[in-house]
Short mmCIF file of C-alpha atoms in Angstrom, two decimals:
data_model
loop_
_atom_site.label_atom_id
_atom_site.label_comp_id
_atom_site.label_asym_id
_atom_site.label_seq_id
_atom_site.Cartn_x
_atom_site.Cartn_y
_atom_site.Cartn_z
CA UNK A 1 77.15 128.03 92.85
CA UNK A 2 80.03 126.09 92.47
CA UNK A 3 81.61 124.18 94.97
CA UNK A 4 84.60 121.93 95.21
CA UNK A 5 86.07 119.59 97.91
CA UNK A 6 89.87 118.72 97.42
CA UNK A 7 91.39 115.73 98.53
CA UNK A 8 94.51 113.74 98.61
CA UNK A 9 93.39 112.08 95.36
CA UNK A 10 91.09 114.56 93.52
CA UNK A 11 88.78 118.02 93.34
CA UNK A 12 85.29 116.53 94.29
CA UNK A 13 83.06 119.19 92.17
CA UNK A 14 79.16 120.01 92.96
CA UNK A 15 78.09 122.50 90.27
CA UNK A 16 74.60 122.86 91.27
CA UNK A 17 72.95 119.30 91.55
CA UNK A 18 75.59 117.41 89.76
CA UNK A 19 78.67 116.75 91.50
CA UNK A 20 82.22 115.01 89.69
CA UNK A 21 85.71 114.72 90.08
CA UNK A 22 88.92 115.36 88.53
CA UNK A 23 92.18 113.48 89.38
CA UNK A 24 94.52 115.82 91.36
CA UNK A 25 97.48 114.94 89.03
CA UNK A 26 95.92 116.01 86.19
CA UNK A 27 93.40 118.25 85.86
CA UNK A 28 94.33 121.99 85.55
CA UNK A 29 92.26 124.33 87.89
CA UNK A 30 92.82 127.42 85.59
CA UNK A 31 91.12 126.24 83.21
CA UNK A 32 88.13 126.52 84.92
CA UNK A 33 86.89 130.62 84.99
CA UNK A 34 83.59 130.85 86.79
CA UNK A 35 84.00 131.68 90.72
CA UNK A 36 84.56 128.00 92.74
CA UNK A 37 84.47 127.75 96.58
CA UNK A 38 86.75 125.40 97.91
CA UNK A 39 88.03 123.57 100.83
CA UNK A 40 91.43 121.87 100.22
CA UNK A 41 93.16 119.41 102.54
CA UNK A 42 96.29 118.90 99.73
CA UNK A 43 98.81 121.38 100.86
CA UNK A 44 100.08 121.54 97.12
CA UNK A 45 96.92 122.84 95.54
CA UNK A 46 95.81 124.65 98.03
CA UNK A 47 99.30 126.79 97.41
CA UNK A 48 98.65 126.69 93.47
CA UNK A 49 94.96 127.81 94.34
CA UNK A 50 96.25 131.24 95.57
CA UNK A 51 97.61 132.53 92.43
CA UNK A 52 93.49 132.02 90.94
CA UNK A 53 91.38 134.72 91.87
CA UNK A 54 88.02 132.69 90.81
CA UNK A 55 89.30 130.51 93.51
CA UNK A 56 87.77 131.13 97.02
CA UNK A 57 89.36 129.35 100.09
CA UNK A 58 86.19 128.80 102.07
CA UNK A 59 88.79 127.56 105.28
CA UNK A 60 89.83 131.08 105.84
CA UNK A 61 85.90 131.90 106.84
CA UNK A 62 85.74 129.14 109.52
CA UNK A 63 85.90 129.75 112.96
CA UNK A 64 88.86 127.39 113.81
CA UNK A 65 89.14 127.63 117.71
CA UNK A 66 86.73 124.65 118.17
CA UNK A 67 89.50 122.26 116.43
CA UNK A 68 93.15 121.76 116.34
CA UNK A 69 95.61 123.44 113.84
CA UNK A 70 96.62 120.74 111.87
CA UNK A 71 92.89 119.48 111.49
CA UNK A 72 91.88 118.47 107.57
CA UNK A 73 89.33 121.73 106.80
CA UNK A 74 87.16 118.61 105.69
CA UNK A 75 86.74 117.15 108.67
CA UNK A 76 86.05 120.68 110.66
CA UNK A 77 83.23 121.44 107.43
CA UNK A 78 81.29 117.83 108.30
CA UNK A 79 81.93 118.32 112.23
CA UNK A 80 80.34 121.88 111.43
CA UNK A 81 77.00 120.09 109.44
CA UNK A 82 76.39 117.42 112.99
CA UNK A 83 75.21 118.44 115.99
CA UNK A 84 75.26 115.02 118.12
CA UNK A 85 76.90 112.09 116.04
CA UNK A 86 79.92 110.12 114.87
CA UNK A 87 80.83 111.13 111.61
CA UNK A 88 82.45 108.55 109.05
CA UNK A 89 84.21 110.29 106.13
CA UNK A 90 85.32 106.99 103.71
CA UNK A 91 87.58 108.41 101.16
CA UNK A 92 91.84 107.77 100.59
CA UNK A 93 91.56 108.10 104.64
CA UNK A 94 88.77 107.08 106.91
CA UNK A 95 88.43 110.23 109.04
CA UNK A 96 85.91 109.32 112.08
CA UNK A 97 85.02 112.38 114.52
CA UNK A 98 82.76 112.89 117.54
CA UNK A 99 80.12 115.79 118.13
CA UNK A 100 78.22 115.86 121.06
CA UNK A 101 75.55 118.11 121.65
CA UNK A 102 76.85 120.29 119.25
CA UNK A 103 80.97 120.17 120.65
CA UNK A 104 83.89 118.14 118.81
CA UNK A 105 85.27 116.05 121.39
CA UNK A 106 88.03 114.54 119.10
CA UNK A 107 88.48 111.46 116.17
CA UNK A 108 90.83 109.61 114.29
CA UNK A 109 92.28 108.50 111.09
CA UNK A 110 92.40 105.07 109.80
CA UNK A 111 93.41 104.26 106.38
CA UNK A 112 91.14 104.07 103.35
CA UNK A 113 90.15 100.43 101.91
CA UNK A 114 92.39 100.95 99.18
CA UNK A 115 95.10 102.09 101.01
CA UNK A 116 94.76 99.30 103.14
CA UNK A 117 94.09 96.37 100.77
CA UNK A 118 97.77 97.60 99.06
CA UNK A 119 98.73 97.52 102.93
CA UNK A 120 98.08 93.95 103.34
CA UNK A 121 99.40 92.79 99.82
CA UNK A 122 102.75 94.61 100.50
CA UNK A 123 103.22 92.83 103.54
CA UNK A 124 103.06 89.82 101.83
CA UNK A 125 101.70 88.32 98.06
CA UNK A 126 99.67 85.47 100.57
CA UNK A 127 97.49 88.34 101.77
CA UNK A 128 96.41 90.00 98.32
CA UNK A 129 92.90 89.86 98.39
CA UNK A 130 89.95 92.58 98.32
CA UNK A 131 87.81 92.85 101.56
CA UNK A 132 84.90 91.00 102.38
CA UNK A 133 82.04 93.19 103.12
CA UNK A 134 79.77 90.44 103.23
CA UNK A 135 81.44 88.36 106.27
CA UNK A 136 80.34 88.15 109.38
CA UNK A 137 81.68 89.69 111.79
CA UNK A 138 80.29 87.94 115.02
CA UNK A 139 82.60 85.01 114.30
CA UNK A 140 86.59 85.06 114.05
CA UNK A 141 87.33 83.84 110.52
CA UNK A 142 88.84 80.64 109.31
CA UNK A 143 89.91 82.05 105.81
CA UNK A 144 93.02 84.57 104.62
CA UNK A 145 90.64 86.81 103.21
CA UNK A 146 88.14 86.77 105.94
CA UNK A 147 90.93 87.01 108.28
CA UNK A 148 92.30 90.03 106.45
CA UNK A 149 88.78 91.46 105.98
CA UNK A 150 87.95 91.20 109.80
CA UNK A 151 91.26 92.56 110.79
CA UNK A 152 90.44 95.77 109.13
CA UNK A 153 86.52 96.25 109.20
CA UNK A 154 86.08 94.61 112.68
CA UNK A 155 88.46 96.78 114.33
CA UNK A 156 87.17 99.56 113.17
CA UNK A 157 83.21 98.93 113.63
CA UNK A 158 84.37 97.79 117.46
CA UNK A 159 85.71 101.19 118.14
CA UNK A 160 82.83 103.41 116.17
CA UNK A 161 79.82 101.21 118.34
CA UNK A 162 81.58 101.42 121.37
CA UNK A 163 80.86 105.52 121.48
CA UNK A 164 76.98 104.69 121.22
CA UNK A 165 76.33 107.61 118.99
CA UNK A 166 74.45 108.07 115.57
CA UNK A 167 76.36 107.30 112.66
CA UNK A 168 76.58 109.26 109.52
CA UNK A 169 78.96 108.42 106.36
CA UNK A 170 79.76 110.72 103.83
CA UNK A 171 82.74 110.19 101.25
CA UNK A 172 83.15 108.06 97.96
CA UNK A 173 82.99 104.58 100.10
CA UNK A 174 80.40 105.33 102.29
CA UNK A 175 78.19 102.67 100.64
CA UNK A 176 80.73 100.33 100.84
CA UNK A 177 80.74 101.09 104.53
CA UNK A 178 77.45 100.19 105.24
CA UNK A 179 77.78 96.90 105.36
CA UNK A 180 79.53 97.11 108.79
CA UNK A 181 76.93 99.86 110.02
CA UNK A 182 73.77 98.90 108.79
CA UNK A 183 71.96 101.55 111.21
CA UNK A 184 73.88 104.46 109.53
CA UNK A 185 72.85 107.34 107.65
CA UNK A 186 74.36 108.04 104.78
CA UNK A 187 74.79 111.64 103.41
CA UNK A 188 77.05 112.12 100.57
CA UNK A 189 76.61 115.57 100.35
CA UNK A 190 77.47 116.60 104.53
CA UNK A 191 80.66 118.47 103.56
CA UNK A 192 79.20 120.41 100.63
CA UNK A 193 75.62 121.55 102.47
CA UNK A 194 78.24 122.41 105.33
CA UNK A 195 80.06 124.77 102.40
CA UNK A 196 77.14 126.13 101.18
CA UNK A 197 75.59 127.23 104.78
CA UNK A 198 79.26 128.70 105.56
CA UNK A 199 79.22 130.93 102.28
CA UNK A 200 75.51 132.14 103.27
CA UNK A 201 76.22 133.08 106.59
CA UNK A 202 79.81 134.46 105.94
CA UNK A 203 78.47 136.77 103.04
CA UNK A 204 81.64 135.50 101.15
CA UNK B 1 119.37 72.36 118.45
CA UNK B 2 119.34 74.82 115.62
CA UNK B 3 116.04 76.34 114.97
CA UNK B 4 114.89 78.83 112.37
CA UNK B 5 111.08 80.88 112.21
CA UNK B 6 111.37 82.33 108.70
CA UNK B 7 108.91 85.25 108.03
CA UNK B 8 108.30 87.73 105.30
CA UNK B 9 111.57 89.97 106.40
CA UNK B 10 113.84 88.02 107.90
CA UNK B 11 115.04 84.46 109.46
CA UNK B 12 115.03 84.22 112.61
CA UNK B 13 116.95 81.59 114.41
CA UNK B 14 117.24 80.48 117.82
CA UNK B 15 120.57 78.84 118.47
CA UNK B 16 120.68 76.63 122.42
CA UNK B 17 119.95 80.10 124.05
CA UNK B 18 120.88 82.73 121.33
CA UNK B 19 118.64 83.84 119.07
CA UNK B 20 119.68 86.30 115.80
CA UNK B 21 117.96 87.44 112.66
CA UNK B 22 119.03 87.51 109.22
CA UNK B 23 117.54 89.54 105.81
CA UNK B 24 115.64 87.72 103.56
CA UNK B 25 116.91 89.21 100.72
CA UNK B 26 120.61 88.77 101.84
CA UNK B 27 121.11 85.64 103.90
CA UNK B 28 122.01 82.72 101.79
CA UNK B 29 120.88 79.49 103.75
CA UNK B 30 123.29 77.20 101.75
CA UNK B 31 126.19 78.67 104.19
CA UNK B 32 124.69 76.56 107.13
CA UNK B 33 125.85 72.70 106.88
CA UNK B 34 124.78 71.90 110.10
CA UNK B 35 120.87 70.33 110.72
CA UNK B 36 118.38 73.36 110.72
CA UNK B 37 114.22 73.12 111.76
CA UNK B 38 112.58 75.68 110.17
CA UNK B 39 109.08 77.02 109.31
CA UNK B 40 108.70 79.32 106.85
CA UNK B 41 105.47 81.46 106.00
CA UNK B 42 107.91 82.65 102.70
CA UNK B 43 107.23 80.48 100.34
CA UNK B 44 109.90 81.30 98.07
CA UNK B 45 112.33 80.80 100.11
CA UNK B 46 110.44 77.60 101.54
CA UNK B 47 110.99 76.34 97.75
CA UNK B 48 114.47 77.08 97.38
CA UNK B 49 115.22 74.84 101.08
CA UNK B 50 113.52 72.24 99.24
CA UNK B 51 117.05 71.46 97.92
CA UNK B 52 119.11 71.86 100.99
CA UNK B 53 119.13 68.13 102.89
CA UNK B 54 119.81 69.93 106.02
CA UNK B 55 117.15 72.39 106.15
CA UNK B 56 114.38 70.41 107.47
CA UNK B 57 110.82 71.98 107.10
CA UNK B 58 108.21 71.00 110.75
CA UNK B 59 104.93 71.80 108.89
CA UNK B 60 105.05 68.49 107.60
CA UNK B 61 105.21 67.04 110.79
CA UNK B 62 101.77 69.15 112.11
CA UNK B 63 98.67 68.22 112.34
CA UNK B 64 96.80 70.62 109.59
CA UNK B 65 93.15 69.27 110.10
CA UNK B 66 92.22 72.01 113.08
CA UNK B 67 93.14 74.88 111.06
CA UNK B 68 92.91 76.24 107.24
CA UNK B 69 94.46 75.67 104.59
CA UNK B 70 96.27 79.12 103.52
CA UNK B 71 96.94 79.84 107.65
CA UNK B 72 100.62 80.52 108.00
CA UNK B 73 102.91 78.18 109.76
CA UNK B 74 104.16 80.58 112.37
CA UNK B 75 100.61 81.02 113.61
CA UNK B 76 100.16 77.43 113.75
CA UNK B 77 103.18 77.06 116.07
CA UNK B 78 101.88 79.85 118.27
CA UNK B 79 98.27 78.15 118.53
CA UNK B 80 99.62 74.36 119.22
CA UNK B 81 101.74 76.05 122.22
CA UNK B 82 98.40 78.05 124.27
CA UNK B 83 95.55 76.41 125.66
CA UNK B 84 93.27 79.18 126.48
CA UNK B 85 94.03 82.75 125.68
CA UNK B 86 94.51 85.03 122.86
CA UNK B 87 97.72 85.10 120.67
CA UNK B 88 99.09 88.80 119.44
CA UNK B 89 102.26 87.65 117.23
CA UNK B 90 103.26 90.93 115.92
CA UNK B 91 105.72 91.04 113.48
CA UNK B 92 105.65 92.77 109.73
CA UNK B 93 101.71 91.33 110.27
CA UNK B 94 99.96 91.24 113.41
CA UNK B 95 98.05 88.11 113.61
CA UNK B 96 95.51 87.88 116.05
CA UNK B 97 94.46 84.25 117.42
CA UNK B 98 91.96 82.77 119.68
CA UNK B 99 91.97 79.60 121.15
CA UNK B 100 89.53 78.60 123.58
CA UNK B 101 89.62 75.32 125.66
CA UNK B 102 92.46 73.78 123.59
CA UNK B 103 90.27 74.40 120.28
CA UNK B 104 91.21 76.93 117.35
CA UNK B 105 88.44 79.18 116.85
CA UNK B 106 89.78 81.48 114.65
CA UNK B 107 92.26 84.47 113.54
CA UNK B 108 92.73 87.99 111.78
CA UNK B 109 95.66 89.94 110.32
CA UNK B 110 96.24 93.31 111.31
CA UNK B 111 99.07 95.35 109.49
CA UNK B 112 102.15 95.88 111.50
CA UNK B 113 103.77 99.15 112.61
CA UNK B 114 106.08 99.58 110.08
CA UNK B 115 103.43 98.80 107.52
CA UNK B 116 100.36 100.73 108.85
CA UNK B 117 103.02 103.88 109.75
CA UNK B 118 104.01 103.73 105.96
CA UNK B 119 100.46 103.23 104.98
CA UNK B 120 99.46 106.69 106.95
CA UNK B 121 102.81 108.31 105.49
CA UNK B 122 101.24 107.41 101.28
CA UNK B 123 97.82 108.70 101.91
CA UNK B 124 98.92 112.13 102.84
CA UNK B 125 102.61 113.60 103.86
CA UNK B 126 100.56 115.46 106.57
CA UNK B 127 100.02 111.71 108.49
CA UNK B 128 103.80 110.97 108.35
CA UNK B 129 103.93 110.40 112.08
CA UNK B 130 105.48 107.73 114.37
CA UNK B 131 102.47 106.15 116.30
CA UNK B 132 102.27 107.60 120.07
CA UNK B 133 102.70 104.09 121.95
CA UNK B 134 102.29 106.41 125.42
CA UNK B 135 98.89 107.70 124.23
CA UNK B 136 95.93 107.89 126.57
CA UNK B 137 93.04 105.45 124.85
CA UNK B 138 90.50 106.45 126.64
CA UNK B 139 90.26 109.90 125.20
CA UNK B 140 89.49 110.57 121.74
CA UNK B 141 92.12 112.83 120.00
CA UNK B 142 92.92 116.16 119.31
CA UNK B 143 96.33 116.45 117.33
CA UNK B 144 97.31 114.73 113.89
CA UNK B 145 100.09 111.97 115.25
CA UNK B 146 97.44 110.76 118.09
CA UNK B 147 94.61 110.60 115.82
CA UNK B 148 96.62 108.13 113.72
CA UNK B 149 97.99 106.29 116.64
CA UNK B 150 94.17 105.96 117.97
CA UNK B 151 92.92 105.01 114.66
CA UNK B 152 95.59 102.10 114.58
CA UNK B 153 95.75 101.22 118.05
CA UNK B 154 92.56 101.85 119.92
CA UNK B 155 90.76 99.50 116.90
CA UNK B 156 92.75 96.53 117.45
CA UNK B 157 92.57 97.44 121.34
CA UNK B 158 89.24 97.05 121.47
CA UNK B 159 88.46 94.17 119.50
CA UNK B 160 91.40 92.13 121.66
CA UNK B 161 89.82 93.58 124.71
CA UNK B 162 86.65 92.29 123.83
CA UNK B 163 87.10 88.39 123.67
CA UNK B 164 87.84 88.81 127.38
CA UNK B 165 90.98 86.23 127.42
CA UNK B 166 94.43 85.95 128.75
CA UNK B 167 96.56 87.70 126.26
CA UNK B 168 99.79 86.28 125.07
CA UNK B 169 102.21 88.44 122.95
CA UNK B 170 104.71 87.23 120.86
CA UNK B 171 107.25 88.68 118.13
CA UNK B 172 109.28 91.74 117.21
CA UNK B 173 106.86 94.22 117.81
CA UNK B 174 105.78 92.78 121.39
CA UNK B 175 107.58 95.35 123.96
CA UNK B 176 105.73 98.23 122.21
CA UNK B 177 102.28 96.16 121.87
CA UNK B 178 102.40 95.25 125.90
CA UNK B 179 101.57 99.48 126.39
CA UNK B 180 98.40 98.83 124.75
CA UNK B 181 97.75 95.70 126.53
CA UNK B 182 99.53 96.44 129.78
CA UNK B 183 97.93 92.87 131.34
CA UNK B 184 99.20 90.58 128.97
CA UNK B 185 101.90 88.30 128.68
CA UNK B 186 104.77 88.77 126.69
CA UNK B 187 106.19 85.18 125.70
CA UNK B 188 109.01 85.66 123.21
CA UNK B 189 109.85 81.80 122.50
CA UNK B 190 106.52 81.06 122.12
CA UNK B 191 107.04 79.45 118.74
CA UNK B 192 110.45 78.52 119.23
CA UNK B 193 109.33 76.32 122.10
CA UNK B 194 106.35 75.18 120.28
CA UNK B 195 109.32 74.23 117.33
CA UNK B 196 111.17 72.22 119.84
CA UNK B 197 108.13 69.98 121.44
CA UNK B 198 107.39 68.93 118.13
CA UNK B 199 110.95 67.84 117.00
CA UNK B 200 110.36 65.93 119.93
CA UNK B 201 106.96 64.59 119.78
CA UNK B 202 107.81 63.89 116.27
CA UNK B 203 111.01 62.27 116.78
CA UNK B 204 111.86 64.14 113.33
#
């Protein structure tokens, strides 16, 4: 079975056990001929998608009443795989959602570390540096790049602890992530055991 | 007493009781004759002042040794003028600054509105949202523009929150940060006033 995941920056392919990507801005989806179940949270492929028959938009299957309407179809596929957790989804965007006992009480969106290293350096040339995933973040830094690092991770580990629920990270940092949650579990493949359990049970 | 905070945007100056703000990129500062103290965290421009007698630059009059070496100017201002409390300038950056007891213990950046909005906007056209400043915190989201506004506010909420000090807010951005921090103190001149006690302590 072939599956693929489509974000903001490419198709995230599992074909069997081996999983790759292609850039979005490149690669050319016809060109592949075999059937390929996909979720797609990029409005512009997901358009180009429909004209491909071998193309099958798992999203239409999913029982969307649980969410709200403008909800990425990733994030409703990993809520789908969790019964009671916080789910951490590190790719261009940090998506962060809440199940508990099996219901999706709501998450947010903060940006992805590149997006927000480019953040910082934009703001000003004084504050390009990468993030420090080794600091520590019991003590307020003393350092531009610590104080840069801190201002992103801390924040965000803060708000993720304070909800006191299991923590699982999926998505192309999720090791990187880690670092800040060192009691995590880490499954890369939530979103695409989530696919394959929603093309079983729909008969697709 | 002409004053002047220069950032990464603009110059602000603070004229007896008026204060104004000019670009950056437009605002040529050979057009003032009269005596100007500045600070500037823009270190181009804080080159090209090197030539104008008139401009005169206070960071050479501060006492560096309690703080770092790449910590901006502006920030140093703010911290010399609070004694115990928690310092939210919040400009193009948000820096974040606690001082306990008359001591420095340390800072962060956070990216400011503009910024992290714009930030949100490049990862995806579907986050290209103004941030809900009247949004409930306490309640995890369930709509696009909140779950952006949580994910940027809520994080830095709760790691302000949890150093458990007066709050003091200064700059730009400080009449939409006070909703998020509806107990703390907004002190525009904060710098400013710092800028004038050490013209005079300096007898520059």
């Amino acid at each position: 079975m072939l599956l693929c995941d489509i974000g903001n920056t490419s198709y995230h392919f599992l074909d069997g056990e081996r999983d790759f990507k292609e850039s979005v801005t490149s690669f050319n989806p016809a060109t592949i001929t075999q059937k390929v179940y996909f979720i797609s949270v990029n409005q512009n492929i997901q358009k180009k998608l429909q004209n491909l028959e071998n193309w099958i938009d798992l999203s239409v299957y999913v029982c969307k009443e649980k969410y709200y309407e403008t909800m990425g179809i990733d994030r409703i596929m990993a809520v789908e795989a969790v019964d009671n957790g916080i789910i951490i989804d590190a790719g261009s965007a940090i998506t962060v959602d809440v199940v508990k006992k099996g219901k999706f009480e709501g998450g947010f969106i903060y940006p992805g570390i590149k997006a927000m290293e480019k953040t910082y350096k934009n703001i000003s040339p004084a504050l390009d540096y990468s993030f420090n995933f080794e600091l520590n973040l019991d003590k307020i830094p003393k350092n531009s790049q610590d104080a840069i690092s801190y201002g992103y991770l801390k924040t965000l580990q803060c708000e993720v602890l304070s909800h006191d629920l299991p923590i699982i990270l999926t998505g192309g940092d999720a090791k990187r992530l880690i670092k800040i949650f060192p009691k995590a579990e880490i499954k890369m493949d939530l979103i695409f055991t989530s696919m394959k359990e929603l093309v079983k049970s729909s008969a697709v």
